[in-house]
């Protein structure tokens, strides 16, 4: 009996020690992502251009062969591996061990792309001379190189669909990398979310998803959908309900496994998915024609409340009333107003740049001659410059960028960053004439919802298995590469299957074959 009591005591002691160590590790991880100040706006912009520069190099290299290389076939997993090496791997490296050389990496990728593009032009000229027909140049299994194929994509909806698909896929890839990399020491602290004011790479994430939702919104379709506006509304509300369900499930999962979570980001219970769900549902009530005015009114009145009525001080205060759900989740709830304003301004840009016409596959180009990719590029560049100017002015004269409160400075900075991505993708297509569809981008964008949930699950699994703060740089890079390889391969496998099986039927409205349309997107 004495021996049994001793064994029980030792077991209880080891159990108590385990939970104490677990609690200590959890507290360390929370402090690891707390009280940060971010980096500069220019560094964030540079980092976020690496993925698209890698994609340009991948396309340019493929077009520099007189015959389509075997690794360029979109249905092969070898093509997926090449996509991963040229696009995902550089992004992982500049967010970790090469963080101080992001500009050099970006320039190197662009220089290499220019060299291969020159080679591609030479091959095209030789093909024209040999064949004697301009329209037949480059018709080899979808490989870019023929001007006739390029001009045809510039005339219709596929051009902008592919551009926006690539834009959203790049956003997802950066997000997938960051949500796990931030838990390792190899990820620079200046890239993580700023505590109160500042611009980290991760600060632009949630706002970017709000912007992309506005750009992809089916309500721009002007009746493209069967059922018109009613169908668009039902689809938006259904997606909002899905996001809310995931958000509630995440709350339960975090509490069940005692996962580390920084309360200063959204509050005690609130999270990213709930923010997207509420903003998407609220945006349905704003008519497209009024989104510019509504966005301006919301933005101005909300910034006045932050600066003049003490709302910013309330959001940034660490004090919370444990009996009030609003007080416990004040960051997430208050910032909803700013995110709604951001969504409205992004929708205004989409309408003013005639995206709803460019995305209409059935429109007649002669009926709307101004709705061209070139004009959309000019509009995007002009809007981006205005947003950059407003962001700099507001940051210095009104209030610094704050993701926590989503103030006016944050709204214009997020819009400027996202439209800069769009402009670079335009340049890749219109200047470099590289428009081949990249399978990785197509798969990740098409199944963004499932991929994001899967990435969150894998992130929680890695944190449960390892104390990420004790993992060295080399091991952390290997973990990140393996993690991203699994996420990308899973998205590709879903795309090759044509859907997500039973789960795909539930999440995508019962369609077994998920087509590349606005309805298939997050």
Short mmCIF file of C-alpha atoms in Angstrom, two decimals:
data_model
loop_
_atom_site.label_atom_id
_atom_site.label_comp_id
_atom_site.label_asym_id
_atom_site.label_seq_id
_atom_site.Cartn_x
_atom_site.Cartn_y
_atom_site.Cartn_z
CA UNK A 1 0.00 0.00 0.00
CA UNK A 2 2.84 2.37 0.85
CA UNK A 3 4.47 1.58 -2.50
CA UNK A 4 1.19 2.16 -4.33
CA UNK A 5 0.78 5.52 -2.61
CA UNK A 6 4.33 6.45 -3.60
CA UNK A 7 3.69 5.50 -7.23
CA UNK A 8 0.46 7.48 -7.27
CA UNK A 9 2.25 10.46 -5.78
CA UNK A 10 5.02 10.27 -8.38
CA UNK A 11 2.45 9.97 -11.17
CA UNK A 12 0.51 12.95 -9.86
CA UNK A 13 3.74 14.92 -9.57
CA UNK A 14 4.75 14.14 -13.14
CA UNK A 15 1.26 15.08 -14.36
CA UNK A 16 1.37 18.37 -12.51
CA UNK A 17 4.85 19.05 -13.88
CA UNK A 18 3.64 18.29 -17.43
CA UNK A 19 0.72 20.70 -17.19
CA UNK A 20 2.93 23.33 -15.58
CA UNK A 21 5.45 23.01 -18.41
CA UNK A 22 2.66 23.10 -21.00
CA UNK A 23 1.21 26.24 -19.43
CA UNK A 24 4.67 27.78 -19.33
CA UNK A 25 5.28 26.99 -23.01
CA UNK A 26 1.87 28.43 -23.89
CA UNK A 27 2.67 31.65 -22.03
CA UNK A 28 6.05 31.90 -23.78
CA UNK A 29 4.43 31.50 -27.19
CA UNK A 30 1.88 34.19 -26.38
CA UNK A 31 4.63 36.59 -25.29
CA UNK A 32 6.58 35.68 -28.43
CA UNK A 33 3.89 37.28 -30.62
CA UNK A 34 3.06 40.18 -28.27
CA UNK A 35 4.23 43.80 -28.01
CA UNK A 36 5.61 43.98 -31.58
CA UNK A 37 5.94 47.11 -33.71
CA UNK A 38 6.10 45.83 -37.29
CA UNK A 39 8.33 47.00 -40.12
CA UNK A 40 8.15 49.60 -42.91
CA UNK A 41 5.47 49.82 -45.59
CA UNK A 42 8.11 49.52 -48.31
CA UNK A 43 9.51 46.27 -46.89
CA UNK A 44 6.05 44.73 -46.72
CA UNK A 45 5.41 45.74 -50.35
CA UNK A 46 8.74 44.24 -51.45
CA UNK A 47 8.16 40.96 -49.63
CA UNK A 48 4.72 40.51 -51.13
CA UNK A 49 6.05 40.89 -54.69
CA UNK A 50 8.42 37.91 -54.47
CA UNK A 51 5.74 35.29 -55.23
CA UNK A 52 4.56 37.00 -58.40
CA UNK A 53 8.18 37.54 -59.48
CA UNK A 54 8.83 33.81 -59.01
CA UNK A 55 5.72 33.03 -61.07
CA UNK A 56 7.00 35.28 -63.86
CA UNK A 57 10.35 33.45 -63.86
CA UNK A 58 8.58 30.09 -63.97
CA UNK A 59 6.54 31.15 -67.01
CA UNK A 60 9.48 32.78 -68.76
CA UNK A 61 11.61 29.68 -68.34
CA UNK A 62 8.88 27.45 -69.77
CA UNK A 63 8.49 29.71 -72.81
CA UNK A 64 12.26 29.75 -73.48
CA UNK A 65 12.14 26.22 -74.94
CA UNK A 66 11.44 25.62 -78.61
CA UNK A 67 9.30 22.66 -77.55
CA UNK A 68 7.14 22.47 -74.41
CA UNK A 69 9.22 20.83 -71.64
CA UNK A 70 7.79 17.71 -70.01
CA UNK A 71 7.70 19.40 -66.61
CA UNK A 72 5.35 22.06 -67.96
CA UNK A 73 2.37 19.76 -68.48
CA UNK A 74 -0.37 21.06 -66.14
CA UNK A 75 -1.67 17.59 -65.29
CA UNK A 76 1.65 16.25 -64.00
CA UNK A 77 2.86 16.40 -60.42
CA UNK A 78 6.26 17.35 -61.82
CA UNK A 79 4.71 20.65 -62.92
CA UNK A 80 3.42 21.12 -59.38
CA UNK A 81 6.94 20.52 -58.03
CA UNK A 82 8.34 23.12 -60.43
CA UNK A 83 5.64 25.60 -59.36
CA UNK A 84 6.57 24.96 -55.73
CA UNK A 85 10.30 25.54 -56.32
CA UNK A 86 9.86 28.78 -58.26
CA UNK A 87 6.96 30.31 -56.31
CA UNK A 88 6.57 28.89 -52.80
CA UNK A 89 10.20 28.24 -51.90
CA UNK A 90 11.38 31.84 -52.53
CA UNK A 91 8.47 33.12 -50.42
CA UNK A 92 9.44 30.82 -47.53
CA UNK A 93 13.07 31.93 -47.72
CA UNK A 94 12.42 35.70 -47.84
CA UNK A 95 10.06 35.38 -44.87
CA UNK A 96 12.75 33.58 -42.87
CA UNK A 97 16.51 33.24 -43.48
CA UNK A 98 16.65 35.68 -46.44
CA UNK A 99 14.44 38.32 -44.82
CA UNK A 100 17.17 40.97 -45.10
CA UNK A 101 17.61 40.33 -48.82
CA UNK A 102 14.02 40.41 -50.08
CA UNK A 103 14.69 43.26 -52.51
CA UNK A 104 17.75 41.50 -53.93
CA UNK A 105 15.81 38.26 -54.37
CA UNK A 106 12.98 40.10 -56.12
CA UNK A 107 15.38 41.90 -58.48
CA UNK A 108 17.25 38.67 -59.24
CA UNK A 109 13.98 36.92 -60.14
CA UNK A 110 12.93 39.79 -62.41
CA UNK A 111 16.32 39.96 -64.15
CA UNK A 112 16.29 36.22 -64.80
CA UNK A 113 12.71 36.50 -66.08
CA UNK A 114 13.74 39.27 -68.49
CA UNK A 115 16.57 37.14 -69.86
CA UNK A 116 14.31 34.15 -70.49
CA UNK A 117 11.64 36.41 -71.98
CA UNK A 118 14.17 37.70 -74.51
CA UNK A 119 15.00 34.10 -75.38
CA UNK A 120 11.28 33.38 -75.75
CA UNK A 121 10.91 36.32 -78.16
CA UNK A 122 13.74 34.99 -80.29
CA UNK A 123 12.08 31.57 -80.48
CA UNK A 124 8.79 33.18 -81.49
CA UNK A 125 10.47 35.13 -84.30
CA UNK A 126 12.11 31.98 -85.63
CA UNK A 127 8.80 30.13 -85.53
CA UNK A 128 7.10 32.93 -87.47
CA UNK A 129 9.79 32.89 -90.11
CA UNK A 130 9.61 29.11 -90.39
CA UNK A 131 5.85 28.84 -90.51
CA UNK A 132 5.12 32.07 -92.29
CA UNK A 133 1.98 32.61 -90.25
CA UNK A 134 1.84 34.85 -87.21
CA UNK A 135 -1.26 33.16 -85.76
CA UNK A 136 0.36 29.72 -85.54
CA UNK A 137 3.28 30.77 -83.34
CA UNK A 138 3.43 29.05 -79.98
CA UNK A 139 0.41 26.70 -80.27
CA UNK A 140 1.99 23.87 -78.32
CA UNK A 141 -0.16 22.50 -75.50
CA UNK A 142 -1.07 25.89 -74.07
CA UNK A 143 2.54 27.05 -73.77
CA UNK A 144 2.77 30.85 -73.91
CA UNK A 145 4.56 32.28 -76.86
CA UNK A 146 2.02 32.87 -79.63
CA UNK A 147 0.80 36.42 -80.03
CA UNK A 148 -2.55 35.28 -81.37
CA UNK A 149 -3.20 33.25 -78.24
CA UNK A 150 -2.12 36.14 -76.07
CA UNK A 151 -4.26 38.70 -77.83
CA UNK A 152 -7.31 36.46 -77.58
CA UNK A 153 -6.91 36.20 -73.82
CA UNK A 154 -6.54 39.95 -73.55
CA UNK A 155 -9.88 40.53 -75.26
CA UNK A 156 -12.13 38.52 -72.95
CA UNK A 157 -13.02 37.58 -69.42
CA UNK A 158 -10.43 34.76 -69.02
CA UNK A 159 -7.65 37.36 -68.81
CA UNK A 160 -8.97 39.06 -65.69
CA UNK A 161 -10.27 35.82 -64.16
CA UNK A 162 -6.80 34.33 -64.37
CA UNK A 163 -5.20 37.49 -63.02
CA UNK A 164 -7.51 37.61 -60.00
CA UNK A 165 -7.08 33.87 -59.46
CA UNK A 166 -3.32 34.37 -59.28
CA UNK A 167 -3.74 37.38 -56.98
CA UNK A 168 -5.88 35.42 -54.52
CA UNK A 169 -3.61 32.36 -54.67
CA UNK A 170 -0.58 34.50 -53.81
CA UNK A 171 -2.46 35.96 -50.85
CA UNK A 172 -3.36 32.45 -49.65
CA UNK A 173 0.20 31.15 -50.03
CA UNK A 174 1.66 34.02 -47.99
CA UNK A 175 -1.01 33.45 -45.35
CA UNK A 176 -0.38 29.70 -45.16
CA UNK A 177 3.36 30.27 -44.70
CA UNK A 178 2.97 33.03 -42.13
CA UNK A 179 0.47 31.38 -39.78
CA UNK A 180 2.98 28.60 -39.03
CA UNK A 181 6.27 30.45 -39.57
CA UNK A 182 5.35 33.10 -36.97
CA UNK A 183 5.68 30.47 -34.23
CA UNK A 184 9.35 29.84 -35.10
CA UNK A 185 12.25 32.08 -34.16
CA UNK A 186 13.47 32.04 -37.75
CA UNK A 187 10.49 34.24 -38.67
CA UNK A 188 11.56 37.87 -37.94
CA UNK A 189 9.47 39.50 -35.24
CA UNK A 190 9.03 42.63 -37.37
CA UNK A 191 6.96 40.58 -39.84
CA UNK A 192 4.43 39.46 -37.21
CA UNK A 193 1.31 41.43 -36.29
CA UNK A 194 1.98 44.74 -34.58
CA UNK A 195 0.49 45.12 -31.11
CA UNK A 196 -1.16 48.54 -31.42
CA UNK A 197 0.35 50.49 -34.30
CA UNK A 198 2.66 49.37 -37.10
CA UNK A 199 2.86 47.49 -40.39
CA UNK A 200 3.89 43.85 -40.23
CA UNK A 201 3.54 41.41 -43.10
CA UNK A 202 0.82 39.58 -41.19
CA UNK A 203 -1.06 42.82 -40.52
CA UNK A 204 -2.07 43.08 -44.16
CA UNK A 205 -3.59 39.57 -44.14
CA UNK A 206 -7.15 39.97 -42.86
CA UNK A 207 -7.67 43.22 -44.74
CA UNK A 208 -6.44 41.57 -47.93
CA UNK A 209 -9.01 38.80 -47.62
CA UNK A 210 -11.70 41.45 -47.25
CA UNK A 211 -10.41 43.19 -50.38
CA UNK A 212 -10.28 39.99 -52.44
CA UNK A 213 -13.81 39.11 -51.35
CA UNK A 214 -14.96 42.49 -52.62
CA UNK A 215 -13.16 42.04 -55.95
CA UNK A 216 -14.57 38.55 -56.47
CA UNK A 217 -18.06 39.38 -55.26
CA UNK A 218 -20.70 37.87 -57.55
CA UNK A 219 -22.81 41.00 -57.08
CA UNK A 220 -20.63 42.80 -59.62
CA UNK A 221 -21.95 40.44 -62.25
CA UNK A 222 -24.90 42.60 -63.19
CA UNK A 223 -27.19 39.62 -63.51
CA UNK A 224 -24.63 37.08 -64.69
CA UNK A 225 -25.87 34.61 -62.16
CA UNK A 226 -29.09 32.74 -62.64
CA UNK A 227 -31.61 34.44 -60.43
CA UNK A 228 -29.72 37.76 -60.55
CA UNK A 229 -29.17 39.67 -57.33
CA UNK A 230 -31.25 37.26 -55.24
CA UNK A 231 -28.95 34.36 -56.14
CA UNK A 232 -25.89 36.48 -55.35
CA UNK A 233 -27.35 37.42 -51.97
CA UNK A 234 -28.18 33.82 -51.08
CA UNK A 235 -24.69 32.73 -52.08
CA UNK A 236 -23.05 35.46 -49.99
CA UNK A 237 -25.16 34.60 -46.93
CA UNK A 238 -24.45 30.89 -47.34
CA UNK A 239 -20.72 31.54 -47.49
CA UNK A 240 -21.02 33.81 -44.47
CA UNK A 241 -22.75 31.01 -42.56
CA UNK A 242 -19.97 28.58 -43.49
CA UNK A 243 -17.31 31.01 -42.26
CA UNK A 244 -19.24 31.59 -39.03
CA UNK A 245 -19.47 27.82 -38.47
CA UNK A 246 -15.72 27.46 -38.94
CA UNK A 247 -15.15 30.40 -36.59
CA UNK A 248 -17.27 28.82 -33.85
CA UNK A 249 -15.56 25.47 -34.38
CA UNK A 250 -12.19 27.18 -34.00
CA UNK A 251 -13.24 28.69 -30.68
CA UNK A 252 -14.19 25.25 -29.40
CA UNK A 253 -10.98 23.66 -30.71
CA UNK A 254 -8.73 26.33 -29.17
CA UNK A 255 -10.40 25.89 -25.79
CA UNK A 256 -10.31 22.09 -26.03
CA UNK A 257 -6.56 21.81 -26.66
CA UNK A 258 -5.56 24.93 -24.69
CA UNK A 259 -3.89 26.37 -27.79
CA UNK A 260 -1.88 29.57 -27.40
CA UNK A 261 -3.69 32.66 -28.67
CA UNK A 262 -2.86 36.35 -28.42
CA UNK A 263 -5.95 38.04 -26.98
CA UNK A 264 -4.87 41.44 -28.31
CA UNK A 265 -5.49 40.40 -31.92
CA UNK A 266 -9.27 39.90 -31.91
CA UNK A 267 -10.27 39.49 -28.27
CA UNK A 268 -10.95 36.56 -25.99
CA UNK A 269 -13.33 34.65 -28.28
CA UNK A 270 -13.36 36.44 -31.63
CA UNK A 271 -11.29 35.27 -34.62
CA UNK A 272 -10.48 35.79 -38.29
CA UNK A 273 -13.33 33.62 -39.60
CA UNK A 274 -16.01 35.44 -37.61
CA UNK A 275 -14.73 38.78 -38.93
CA UNK A 276 -15.00 37.60 -42.54
CA UNK A 277 -18.44 36.10 -41.89
CA UNK A 278 -19.91 39.30 -40.43
CA UNK A 279 -18.34 41.61 -43.03
CA UNK A 280 -19.53 39.44 -45.93
CA UNK A 281 -23.07 39.33 -44.55
CA UNK A 282 -23.17 43.07 -43.80
CA UNK A 283 -21.85 43.96 -47.25
CA UNK A 284 -24.92 42.33 -48.82
CA UNK A 285 -27.03 45.19 -47.47
CA UNK A 286 -24.96 47.83 -49.32
CA UNK A 287 -26.17 48.39 -52.91
CA UNK A 288 -23.32 48.35 -55.46
CA UNK A 289 -24.19 51.83 -56.72
CA UNK A 290 -23.92 53.28 -53.20
CA UNK A 291 -20.81 51.45 -52.00
CA UNK A 292 -18.49 54.40 -52.70
CA UNK A 293 -20.59 56.85 -50.71
CA UNK A 294 -21.26 54.38 -47.91
CA UNK A 295 -17.57 53.50 -47.71
CA UNK A 296 -16.57 57.17 -47.47
CA UNK A 297 -19.17 57.94 -44.78
CA UNK A 298 -18.21 54.86 -42.74
CA UNK A 299 -14.51 55.60 -43.07
CA UNK A 300 -14.75 59.27 -42.07
CA UNK A 301 -17.18 58.78 -39.19
CA UNK A 302 -15.28 55.77 -37.84
CA UNK A 303 -11.94 57.59 -37.94
CA UNK A 304 -13.55 60.56 -36.17
CA UNK A 305 -14.79 58.22 -33.43
CA UNK A 306 -11.30 56.71 -33.09
CA UNK A 307 -9.46 60.04 -32.95
CA UNK A 308 -11.96 62.38 -31.28
CA UNK A 309 -14.26 60.24 -29.16
CA UNK A 310 -11.68 58.01 -27.49
CA UNK A 311 -12.58 54.83 -29.34
CA UNK A 312 -8.91 54.15 -30.19
CA UNK A 313 -7.94 54.41 -26.54
CA UNK A 314 -10.72 51.97 -25.63
CA UNK A 315 -9.60 49.42 -28.23
CA UNK A 316 -5.92 49.68 -27.26
CA UNK A 317 -6.55 49.51 -23.52
CA UNK A 318 -5.66 46.19 -21.85
CA UNK A 319 -8.58 46.57 -19.42
CA UNK A 320 -11.53 44.21 -19.95
CA UNK A 321 -14.78 43.66 -18.12
CA UNK A 322 -14.99 39.87 -17.60
CA UNK A 323 -18.80 40.07 -17.44
CA UNK A 324 -19.16 41.79 -20.84
CA UNK A 325 -18.77 39.90 -24.11
CA UNK A 326 -18.27 43.22 -25.93
CA UNK A 327 -15.42 44.18 -23.62
CA UNK A 328 -13.83 40.74 -23.89
CA UNK A 329 -13.90 40.91 -27.69
CA UNK A 330 -13.64 44.66 -28.25
CA UNK A 331 -10.82 44.42 -30.84
CA UNK A 332 -12.75 42.05 -33.08
CA UNK A 333 -16.14 43.73 -32.71
CA UNK A 334 -15.03 47.37 -33.07
CA UNK A 335 -12.79 46.64 -36.07
CA UNK A 336 -15.81 45.28 -37.98
CA UNK A 337 -16.81 48.85 -38.82
CA UNK A 338 -13.42 49.51 -40.39
CA UNK A 339 -13.48 46.26 -42.34
CA UNK A 340 -16.93 47.06 -43.70
CA UNK A 341 -15.61 50.44 -44.87
CA UNK A 342 -12.66 48.69 -46.51
CA UNK A 343 -15.00 46.27 -48.29
CA UNK A 344 -17.15 49.13 -49.60
CA UNK A 345 -14.16 51.11 -50.90
CA UNK A 346 -12.75 48.00 -52.60
CA UNK A 347 -16.14 47.38 -54.25
CA UNK A 348 -16.19 50.98 -55.42
CA UNK A 349 -12.81 50.44 -57.10
CA UNK A 350 -14.10 47.25 -58.75
CA UNK A 351 -17.12 49.07 -60.18
CA UNK A 352 -15.24 52.20 -61.25
CA UNK A 353 -12.62 50.09 -63.05
CA UNK A 354 -15.42 48.14 -64.82
CA UNK A 355 -14.40 44.78 -63.38
CA UNK A 356 -18.03 43.64 -63.57
CA UNK A 357 -17.88 44.06 -67.36
CA UNK A 358 -14.43 42.48 -67.75
CA UNK A 359 -15.55 39.43 -65.78
CA UNK A 360 -18.69 38.99 -67.91
CA UNK A 361 -17.87 36.15 -70.31
CA UNK A 362 -20.89 36.93 -72.47
CA UNK A 363 -20.36 40.64 -73.04
CA UNK A 364 -19.62 42.16 -76.44
CA UNK A 365 -16.28 44.06 -76.50
CA UNK A 366 -17.70 46.53 -79.03
CA UNK A 367 -20.53 47.40 -76.64
CA UNK A 368 -18.13 48.45 -73.87
CA UNK A 369 -14.88 49.47 -75.62
CA UNK A 370 -13.48 51.12 -72.48
CA UNK A 371 -13.60 47.84 -70.50
CA UNK A 372 -10.18 46.49 -71.48
CA UNK A 373 -7.33 44.98 -69.44
CA UNK A 374 -5.12 47.95 -70.34
CA UNK A 375 -7.64 50.43 -68.92
CA UNK A 376 -8.05 48.24 -65.86
CA UNK A 377 -4.28 48.37 -65.35
CA UNK A 378 -4.28 52.17 -65.65
CA UNK A 379 -7.18 52.43 -63.19
CA UNK A 380 -5.50 50.04 -60.75
CA UNK A 381 -2.21 51.96 -60.90
CA UNK A 382 -3.95 55.32 -60.41
CA UNK A 383 -6.05 54.06 -57.50
CA UNK A 384 -2.98 52.44 -55.92
CA UNK A 385 -1.00 55.71 -56.12
CA UNK A 386 -3.85 57.63 -54.50
CA UNK A 387 -4.14 55.05 -51.73
CA UNK A 388 -0.37 55.08 -51.10
CA UNK A 389 -0.42 58.87 -50.88
CA UNK A 390 -3.37 58.89 -48.46
CA UNK A 391 -1.79 56.15 -46.34
CA UNK A 392 1.47 58.10 -45.96
CA UNK A 393 -0.31 61.39 -45.21
CA UNK A 394 -2.70 59.86 -42.67
CA UNK A 395 0.10 57.86 -41.05
CA UNK A 396 2.05 61.05 -40.37
CA UNK A 397 -0.71 63.55 -39.67
CA UNK A 398 -3.75 61.70 -38.26
CA UNK A 399 -3.01 58.25 -36.82
CA UNK A 400 -0.47 55.54 -37.53
CA UNK A 401 -1.50 52.30 -39.21
CA UNK A 402 -3.45 50.13 -36.79
CA UNK A 403 -4.73 46.69 -37.73
CA UNK A 404 -6.12 46.39 -34.21
CA UNK A 405 -8.66 49.16 -34.78
CA UNK A 406 -8.64 49.08 -38.64
CA UNK A 407 -8.38 52.85 -38.91
CA UNK A 408 -8.43 54.88 -42.11
CA UNK A 409 -4.66 54.64 -42.49
CA UNK A 410 -4.83 50.85 -42.35
CA UNK A 411 -7.65 50.81 -44.91
CA UNK A 412 -5.73 52.83 -47.50
CA UNK A 413 -2.46 50.98 -46.80
CA UNK A 414 -4.16 47.62 -47.32
CA UNK A 415 -5.83 48.78 -50.54
CA UNK A 416 -2.55 50.22 -51.84
CA UNK A 417 -0.66 46.99 -51.11
CA UNK A 418 -3.27 44.79 -52.78
CA UNK A 419 -3.59 46.97 -55.86
CA UNK A 420 0.20 46.99 -56.17
CA UNK A 421 0.04 43.18 -56.43
CA UNK A 422 -2.64 43.50 -59.11
CA UNK A 423 -0.53 46.02 -61.04
CA UNK A 424 2.51 43.75 -61.02
CA UNK A 425 0.42 40.87 -62.31
CA UNK A 426 -0.85 43.14 -65.09
CA UNK A 427 2.73 44.04 -66.01
CA UNK A 428 3.68 40.35 -66.18
CA UNK A 429 0.92 39.76 -68.71
CA UNK A 430 0.92 42.96 -70.74
CA UNK A 431 4.64 43.77 -70.82
CA UNK A 432 6.31 40.38 -70.54
CA UNK A 433 3.43 38.66 -72.38
CA UNK A 434 3.51 35.71 -70.00
CA UNK A 435 -0.06 34.51 -69.45
CA UNK A 436 0.13 30.77 -69.10
CA UNK A 437 -2.12 29.46 -66.35
CA UNK A 438 -0.12 28.08 -63.42
CA UNK A 439 -1.73 24.94 -62.02
CA UNK A 440 -0.70 25.65 -58.41
CA UNK A 441 -2.39 29.06 -58.44
CA UNK A 442 -5.53 27.63 -60.01
CA UNK A 443 -5.80 24.81 -57.45
CA UNK A 444 -5.05 26.94 -54.36
CA UNK A 445 -7.48 29.69 -55.38
CA UNK A 446 -10.21 27.24 -56.38
CA UNK A 447 -10.10 25.44 -53.02
CA UNK A 448 -9.01 28.36 -50.85
CA UNK A 449 -11.60 27.60 -48.17
CA UNK A 450 -10.61 23.96 -47.72
CA UNK A 451 -6.90 24.75 -48.02
CA UNK A 452 -7.13 27.45 -45.36
CA UNK A 453 -8.92 25.15 -42.92
CA UNK A 454 -6.38 22.39 -43.61
CA UNK A 455 -3.47 24.80 -43.09
CA UNK A 456 -4.92 25.88 -39.74
CA UNK A 457 -5.28 22.24 -38.65
CA UNK A 458 -1.69 21.46 -39.66
CA UNK A 459 -0.46 24.56 -37.82
CA UNK A 460 -2.18 23.43 -34.64
CA UNK A 461 -0.80 19.92 -35.08
CA UNK A 462 2.79 21.14 -35.48
CA UNK A 463 2.47 23.35 -32.40
CA UNK A 464 1.03 20.46 -30.41
CA UNK A 465 3.87 18.11 -31.36
CA UNK A 466 6.79 20.51 -31.02
CA UNK A 467 7.85 23.43 -28.90
CA UNK A 468 8.43 25.67 -31.90
CA UNK A 469 10.48 28.16 -29.86
CA UNK A 470 13.19 25.55 -29.41
CA UNK A 471 13.42 24.54 -33.08
CA UNK A 472 16.55 25.76 -34.91
CA UNK A 473 16.52 27.68 -38.17
CA UNK A 474 17.40 24.75 -40.47
CA UNK A 475 14.82 22.46 -38.88
CA UNK A 476 12.19 25.21 -39.00
CA UNK A 477 12.78 25.73 -42.73
CA UNK A 478 12.43 21.99 -43.34
CA UNK A 479 9.17 21.89 -41.38
CA UNK A 480 7.79 24.88 -43.32
CA UNK A 481 8.74 23.35 -46.67
CA UNK A 482 7.14 20.01 -45.77
CA UNK A 483 4.03 21.76 -44.43
CA UNK A 484 3.57 23.89 -47.56
CA UNK A 485 4.24 20.89 -49.78
CA UNK A 486 1.41 19.00 -48.08
CA UNK A 487 -0.99 21.97 -48.38
CA UNK A 488 -0.16 22.56 -52.06
CA UNK A 489 -0.28 18.86 -52.97
CA UNK A 490 -3.66 18.54 -51.23
CA UNK A 491 -5.09 21.47 -53.19
CA UNK A 492 -3.74 19.99 -56.42
CA UNK A 493 -5.23 16.58 -55.61
CA UNK A 494 -8.64 18.17 -54.97
CA UNK A 495 -8.40 20.01 -58.28
CA UNK A 496 -7.52 16.85 -60.20
CA UNK A 497 -10.46 15.05 -58.60
CA UNK A 498 -12.77 17.84 -59.69
CA UNK A 499 -14.11 18.51 -56.20
CA UNK A 500 -13.80 17.83 -52.53
CA UNK A 501 -15.97 14.71 -52.32
CA UNK A 502 -18.69 14.81 -49.65
CA UNK A 503 -17.05 17.74 -47.87
CA UNK A 504 -16.87 19.59 -51.19
CA UNK A 505 -20.58 19.00 -51.74
CA UNK A 506 -21.35 20.51 -48.34
CA UNK A 507 -19.05 23.52 -48.69
CA UNK A 508 -19.69 24.29 -52.35
CA UNK A 509 -23.40 23.84 -52.63
CA UNK A 510 -23.71 20.23 -53.77
CA UNK A 511 -21.73 20.50 -57.01
CA UNK A 512 -19.54 17.47 -57.63
CA UNK A 513 -17.59 19.21 -60.39
CA UNK A 514 -16.50 22.59 -59.08
CA UNK A 515 -16.08 25.02 -61.95
CA UNK A 516 -13.79 28.02 -61.96
CA UNK A 517 -16.34 30.75 -61.30
CA UNK A 518 -17.10 33.31 -58.65
CA UNK A 519 -19.32 30.76 -56.91
CA UNK A 520 -16.37 28.39 -56.40
CA UNK A 521 -14.30 31.00 -54.60
CA UNK A 522 -14.04 31.88 -50.92
#
